[in-house]
Amino acid sequence: MSVILVVGGAGYIGSHTCLALAERGYLPVVYDNFTSGHPEFVKWGPAEQGDIRDRARLAEVLRNYQPKAVLHFAGLIEVGQSFREPEHFYDVNVSGTLSLLQALSEANIKNFVFSSTCATYGDPEYLPLDEKHNQKPVNPYGRTKYIVEQALSDLSSCGRMRSVVLRYFNAAGADSESRVGERHMPETHAIPLAIETALGRREFFSVFGDDYDTRDGTCVRDYVHVNDLADAHVRAVEYLLNGGDTIAVNLGTGNGTTVKELISAIEKISGRSMNIKHAKRRPGDPPSLVASNRLAYEVLGWEPKLDIDDIIRSAWKWHSSFNGHLR
């Protein structure tokens, strides 16, 4: 059984990817410092506690398990926090990743899958966004991811490592059996916030701006089910293990959902209404973000199988069953 090291595997997307890896016959080994990941989410392989900035601990784990490939999910993700604490984001997302890459290089591990983001593109110049779009990130979070992408490109050019960079759009949803799901502290993502409001656990759901140049005035986002994202990561691993070259691809559905449409869908599926509060636009929020996923299909054979209703149904089941906490 091939070992795959999943750095940050106790988090949201990482844990779903561990499930997908196990179902495909791999042994996922989780490396996580558990500052935002959850020990309860480690269900399909061993867990090793450690920080990506701890080179000695990384070397020990790599020596003990000798993984065939590494998937890197660990990092800070909240855009607003990146404006408040940019130095922290550079320390974890850039310095930490460089520490990990150095450890992998010393262990002669050459297959690497990186969790990146559509935030590296910045404000859209055209839609849908494809991989040829200029990368001009407009927030520290996006810039930290972009810097790592450049480092991976250089490592590839030098023949040191081959990588697949996966630029997510809006990850959402949960495992259909609610074995793992979305659990951030604090929560900042739209779908769980809206569901928590519909469940009566939050007083209201905020809509930031209703005067955008979109079909109903609210922002459009491309929500992609976390199970589809997990599938893409397994495909990326297999692509590298089969000798694939370094590449960056978008992961999105190609379909956009407005905030108003999202609210309506949640109310319809849940059978509950929610209290809505309208607020001013947030700085840096583009009116619309929608992916072109053609390259992911051409290179990885990947296409999303689940739509926005599937996302909401699985998320509703997760949040309503567990009340935001695991058993």
Coordinates of C-alpha atoms in Angstrom, one line a residue:
M1 CA 0.0 0.0 0.0
S2 CA 1.5 3.3 -1.1
V3 CA 1.9 5.9 1.6
I4 CA 0.8 9.5 0.9
L5 CA 1.7 12.2 3.4
V6 CA -1.2 14.7 3.9
V7 CA 0.1 17.8 5.5
G8 CA -2.8 19.6 7.1
G9 CA -4.8 16.4 6.8
A10 CA -6.9 17.1 9.9
G11 CA -8.5 20.2 8.3
Y12 CA -11.6 20.5 6.1
I13 CA -10.4 19.6 2.6
G14 CA -7.5 17.6 3.8
S15 CA -9.7 15.2 5.8
H16 CA -12.0 14.6 2.9
T17 CA -9.0 13.9 0.7
C18 CA -7.7 11.4 3.2
L19 CA -11.1 9.6 2.9
A20 CA -10.8 9.6 -0.9
L21 CA -7.2 8.3 -0.8
A22 CA -8.2 5.5 1.5
E23 CA -11.1 4.5 -0.7
R24 CA -8.6 4.3 -3.6
G25 CA -6.2 2.0 -1.8
Y26 CA -3.6 4.5 -0.4
L27 CA -2.5 4.9 3.2
P28 CA -2.9 8.6 4.1
V29 CA -0.6 9.7 6.9
V30 CA -1.6 13.0 8.4
Y31 CA 0.9 15.6 9.5
D32 CA -0.8 18.4 11.4
N33 CA -0.1 20.8 14.3
F34 CA -3.8 20.8 15.1
T35 CA -4.1 24.5 15.7
S36 CA -7.0 24.6 13.3
G37 CA -7.3 20.9 12.3
H38 CA -9.2 18.4 14.3
P39 CA -7.8 15.2 15.7
E40 CA -11.4 13.7 15.3
F41 CA -11.0 14.1 11.6
V42 CA -8.1 11.7 11.3
K43 CA -9.9 8.4 10.6
W44 CA -8.2 6.7 7.7
G45 CA -4.6 6.5 8.7
P46 CA -2.0 7.5 11.3
A47 CA -1.5 11.0 12.6
E48 CA 1.8 12.7 13.3
Q49 CA 1.7 15.9 15.2
G50 CA 4.2 18.6 14.0
D51 CA 4.6 22.0 12.5
I52 CA 5.7 22.6 8.9
R53 CA 8.3 25.0 10.2
D54 CA 9.9 22.2 12.3
R55 CA 12.4 20.7 9.9
A56 CA 13.7 18.1 12.3
R57 CA 10.2 16.8 12.9
L58 CA 9.4 16.7 9.2
A59 CA 12.6 14.8 8.5
E60 CA 11.7 12.3 11.2
V61 CA 8.2 11.7 9.8
L62 CA 9.5 11.5 6.2
R63 CA 12.2 9.0 7.2
N64 CA 9.7 6.8 9.1
Y65 CA 7.0 6.6 6.4
Q66 CA 8.9 7.3 3.1
P67 CA 5.8 8.6 1.3
K68 CA 5.4 8.3 -2.5
A69 CA 3.9 11.8 -2.7
V70 CA 3.0 14.7 -0.4
L71 CA -0.2 16.8 -0.4
H72 CA 0.1 20.2 1.3
F73 CA -3.1 21.7 2.8
A74 CA -1.5 23.3 5.9
G75 CA -1.8 27.1 6.0
L76 CA -3.7 30.2 7.0
I77 CA -6.7 30.9 4.8
E78 CA -8.8 33.8 6.1
V79 CA -8.5 36.8 3.9
G80 CA -9.5 39.4 6.5
Q81 CA -7.0 38.0 8.9
S82 CA -4.3 38.3 6.3
F83 CA -4.8 42.1 6.2
R84 CA -4.6 42.2 10.0
E85 CA -1.6 39.8 10.4
P86 CA 0.3 39.7 7.1
E87 CA 3.6 38.8 8.8
H88 CA 1.9 35.7 10.3
F89 CA 0.6 34.6 6.9
Y90 CA 4.1 35.0 5.3
D91 CA 5.6 33.1 8.2
V92 CA 3.2 30.1 7.9
N93 CA 2.2 30.0 4.3
V94 CA 5.6 31.0 2.7
S95 CA 8.3 30.2 5.2
G96 CA 6.5 27.1 6.4
T97 CA 6.0 25.8 2.9
L98 CA 9.7 26.5 2.0
S99 CA 10.7 24.5 5.1
L100 CA 8.5 21.7 4.0
L101 CA 9.9 21.8 0.4
Q102 CA 13.5 21.8 1.8
A103 CA 12.7 18.7 3.9
L104 CA 11.2 16.9 0.9
S105 CA 14.2 17.8 -1.2
E106 CA 16.5 16.4 1.4
A107 CA 14.4 13.2 1.5
N108 CA 14.4 13.0 -2.3
I109 CA 10.6 13.2 -2.5
K110 CA 9.7 14.7 -5.9
N111 CA 5.9 14.4 -6.1
F112 CA 4.0 17.4 -4.6
V113 CA 0.4 18.6 -4.7
F114 CA -0.2 22.1 -3.5
S115 CA -3.4 23.6 -2.2
S116 CA -3.6 27.0 -3.9
T117 CA -6.5 29.4 -4.6
C118 CA -8.2 31.5 -7.2
A119 CA -7.2 34.5 -5.1
T120 CA -3.9 34.4 -6.9
Y121 CA -5.7 35.9 -9.9
G122 CA -6.9 39.0 -8.2
D123 CA -9.6 41.0 -9.8
P124 CA -11.0 39.2 -12.9
E125 CA -10.2 40.7 -16.3
Y126 CA -12.5 38.2 -17.9
L127 CA -14.7 35.3 -17.0
P128 CA -14.6 32.4 -16.7
L129 CA -11.2 32.5 -15.2
D130 CA -8.7 30.2 -16.9
E131 CA -5.1 29.4 -16.1
K132 CA -3.8 31.9 -18.6
H133 CA -5.3 34.8 -16.7
N134 CA -2.8 37.2 -15.2
Q135 CA -2.0 36.5 -11.5
K136 CA -2.2 39.8 -9.6
P137 CA -3.4 38.9 -6.1
V138 CA -5.0 41.8 -4.2
N139 CA -4.6 40.5 -0.6
P140 CA -1.8 39.1 1.5
Y141 CA -3.4 35.6 1.5
G142 CA -3.4 35.4 -2.3
R143 CA 0.1 36.8 -2.5
T144 CA 1.5 34.1 -0.1
K145 CA 0.0 31.4 -2.3
Y146 CA 1.3 33.0 -5.4
I147 CA 4.8 33.2 -4.0
V148 CA 4.7 29.4 -3.3
E149 CA 3.5 28.8 -6.8
Q150 CA 6.6 30.6 -8.1
A151 CA 8.9 28.6 -5.9
L152 CA 7.3 25.4 -7.2
S153 CA 7.8 26.5 -10.8
D154 CA 11.5 27.2 -10.0
L155 CA 12.0 23.8 -8.4
S156 CA 10.4 22.2 -11.4
S157 CA 12.7 24.1 -13.8
C158 CA 15.7 22.9 -11.8
G159 CA 14.5 19.3 -12.0
R160 CA 14.2 19.1 -8.2
M161 CA 10.4 18.5 -7.9
R162 CA 7.3 18.0 -10.0
S163 CA 4.1 19.5 -8.7
V164 CA 0.4 19.9 -9.3
V165 CA -0.9 23.3 -8.2
L166 CA -4.7 23.2 -7.6
R167 CA -6.4 26.6 -7.5
Y168 CA -9.6 26.2 -5.6
F169 CA -12.6 28.3 -6.1
N170 CA -15.2 28.1 -3.2
A171 CA -14.9 24.8 -1.4
A172 CA -18.2 23.7 0.2
G173 CA -20.3 20.8 1.3
A174 CA -19.5 17.7 3.4
D175 CA -19.1 14.0 3.2
S176 CA -22.4 12.4 2.4
E177 CA -22.3 10.2 5.5
S178 CA -21.2 13.1 7.7
R179 CA -18.0 11.4 8.7
V180 CA -16.2 14.7 8.3
G181 CA -17.4 18.2 7.3
E182 CA -16.7 21.9 7.5
R183 CA -15.7 23.2 10.9
H184 CA -13.8 26.4 11.1
M185 CA -13.2 28.4 14.3
P186 CA -14.2 31.2 13.7
E187 CA -16.4 30.4 10.7
T188 CA -16.1 32.8 7.9
H189 CA -17.5 30.9 4.9
A190 CA -20.9 31.7 3.4
I191 CA -22.7 28.4 3.3
P192 CA -22.0 27.3 6.9
L193 CA -22.8 30.8 8.2
A194 CA -26.1 30.8 6.3
I195 CA -27.0 27.2 7.5
E196 CA -26.2 28.1 11.1
T197 CA -28.5 31.1 10.7
A198 CA -31.3 28.9 9.3
L199 CA -30.7 26.5 12.3
G200 CA -31.3 29.4 14.7
R201 CA -27.7 29.3 16.0
R202 CA -26.9 32.8 14.5
E203 CA -29.0 35.9 14.8
F204 CA -28.7 36.8 11.1
F205 CA -26.8 36.2 7.9
S206 CA -25.0 39.2 6.4
V207 CA -25.2 40.0 2.7
F208 CA -22.3 42.3 1.8
G209 CA -23.5 44.5 -1.0
D210 CA -26.6 44.1 -3.2
D211 CA -25.7 46.7 -5.9
Y212 CA -23.1 44.7 -7.9
D213 CA -23.3 44.4 -11.7
T214 CA -24.7 40.8 -11.5
R215 CA -28.1 39.3 -12.3
D216 CA -29.5 40.1 -8.9
G217 CA -27.0 42.6 -7.5
T218 CA -25.2 40.2 -5.1
C219 CA -21.8 38.6 -5.6
V220 CA -21.5 35.5 -7.8
R221 CA -19.2 32.6 -6.6
D222 CA -18.3 29.2 -8.0
Y223 CA -19.0 26.7 -5.2
V224 CA -17.4 23.3 -5.7
H225 CA -18.2 20.3 -3.5
V226 CA -15.4 19.2 -1.2
N227 CA -15.8 15.6 -2.4
D228 CA -15.1 16.7 -5.9
L229 CA -12.0 18.6 -4.7
A230 CA -10.8 15.4 -2.9
D231 CA -11.2 13.4 -6.1
A232 CA -9.1 16.0 -7.9
H233 CA -6.3 15.6 -5.3
V234 CA -6.2 11.8 -5.7
R235 CA -6.1 12.3 -9.5
A236 CA -3.3 14.8 -9.1
V237 CA -1.3 12.2 -7.0
E238 CA -1.8 9.5 -9.6
Y239 CA -0.9 11.9 -12.4
L240 CA 2.5 12.6 -10.7
L241 CA 3.1 9.0 -9.8
N242 CA 2.6 8.2 -13.5
G243 CA 5.3 10.7 -14.5
G244 CA 3.2 13.8 -15.1
D245 CA 4.9 17.2 -15.5
T246 CA 4.4 20.2 -13.3
I247 CA 1.1 22.0 -13.9
A248 CA -1.4 24.4 -12.3
V249 CA -5.1 23.9 -12.8
N250 CA -8.4 25.5 -11.6
L251 CA -10.9 23.5 -9.6
G252 CA -14.4 24.9 -10.0
T253 CA -17.7 24.0 -11.5
G254 CA -17.9 26.7 -14.2
N255 CA -21.2 27.7 -12.7
G256 CA -21.8 30.7 -10.5
T257 CA -24.3 31.1 -7.7
T258 CA -25.3 34.5 -6.3
V259 CA -25.7 35.2 -2.6
K260 CA -29.5 35.6 -3.1
E261 CA -29.7 32.3 -5.0
L262 CA -27.7 30.6 -2.2
I263 CA -30.0 31.9 0.5
S264 CA -33.1 30.7 -1.5
A265 CA -31.6 27.3 -2.1
I266 CA -30.8 26.9 1.6
E267 CA -34.3 28.0 2.6
K268 CA -35.8 25.6 0.1
I269 CA -33.8 22.6 1.1
S270 CA -34.0 23.2 4.8
G271 CA -37.6 24.3 4.9
R272 CA -36.6 27.2 7.1
S273 CA -36.3 30.9 6.6
M274 CA -33.4 33.0 7.9
N275 CA -33.0 36.6 9.1
I276 CA -31.0 38.6 6.5
K277 CA -29.0 41.7 7.2
H278 CA -27.8 43.9 4.4
A279 CA -24.4 45.5 4.8
K280 CA -21.9 47.5 2.7
R281 CA -19.6 45.9 0.2
R282 CA -16.4 44.4 1.7
P283 CA -13.2 45.8 0.3
G284 CA -11.6 43.5 -2.3
D285 CA -14.8 41.4 -3.1
P286 CA -15.0 41.1 -6.9
P287 CA -18.6 40.9 -8.3
S288 CA -18.1 37.5 -9.8
L289 CA -15.6 34.6 -9.7
V290 CA -16.3 31.6 -11.9
A291 CA -13.8 29.0 -13.1
S292 CA -12.9 27.5 -16.4
N293 CA -12.1 23.9 -15.5
R294 CA -11.3 22.6 -19.0
L295 CA -7.6 22.1 -18.2
A296 CA -8.4 20.0 -15.1
Y297 CA -10.5 17.8 -17.4
E298 CA -7.8 17.6 -20.1
V299 CA -4.9 16.8 -17.7
L300 CA -6.5 15.0 -14.8
G301 CA -9.7 13.7 -16.3
W302 CA -11.5 15.6 -13.6
E303 CA -14.9 17.1 -13.8
P304 CA -17.3 18.0 -10.9
K305 CA -20.1 15.6 -10.3
L306 CA -22.0 17.5 -7.6
D307 CA -24.0 20.7 -7.9
I308 CA -25.0 23.5 -5.5
D309 CA -28.1 21.5 -4.2
D310 CA -25.8 18.5 -3.4
I311 CA -23.5 20.9 -1.6
I312 CA -26.3 22.4 0.5
R313 CA -27.9 19.1 1.3
S314 CA -24.7 17.5 2.5
A315 CA -23.7 20.7 4.5
W316 CA -27.2 20.9 6.0
K317 CA -27.0 17.2 7.1
W318 CA -23.5 17.8 8.7
H319 CA -24.3 21.0 10.6
S320 CA -27.8 20.0 11.7
S321 CA -26.7 16.5 12.9
F322 CA -23.6 17.6 14.8
N323 CA -24.6 21.0 16.1
G324 CA -21.2 22.2 15.1
H325 CA -19.4 19.6 17.1
L326 CA -18.4 16.0 16.6
R327 CA -19.5 13.1 18.7

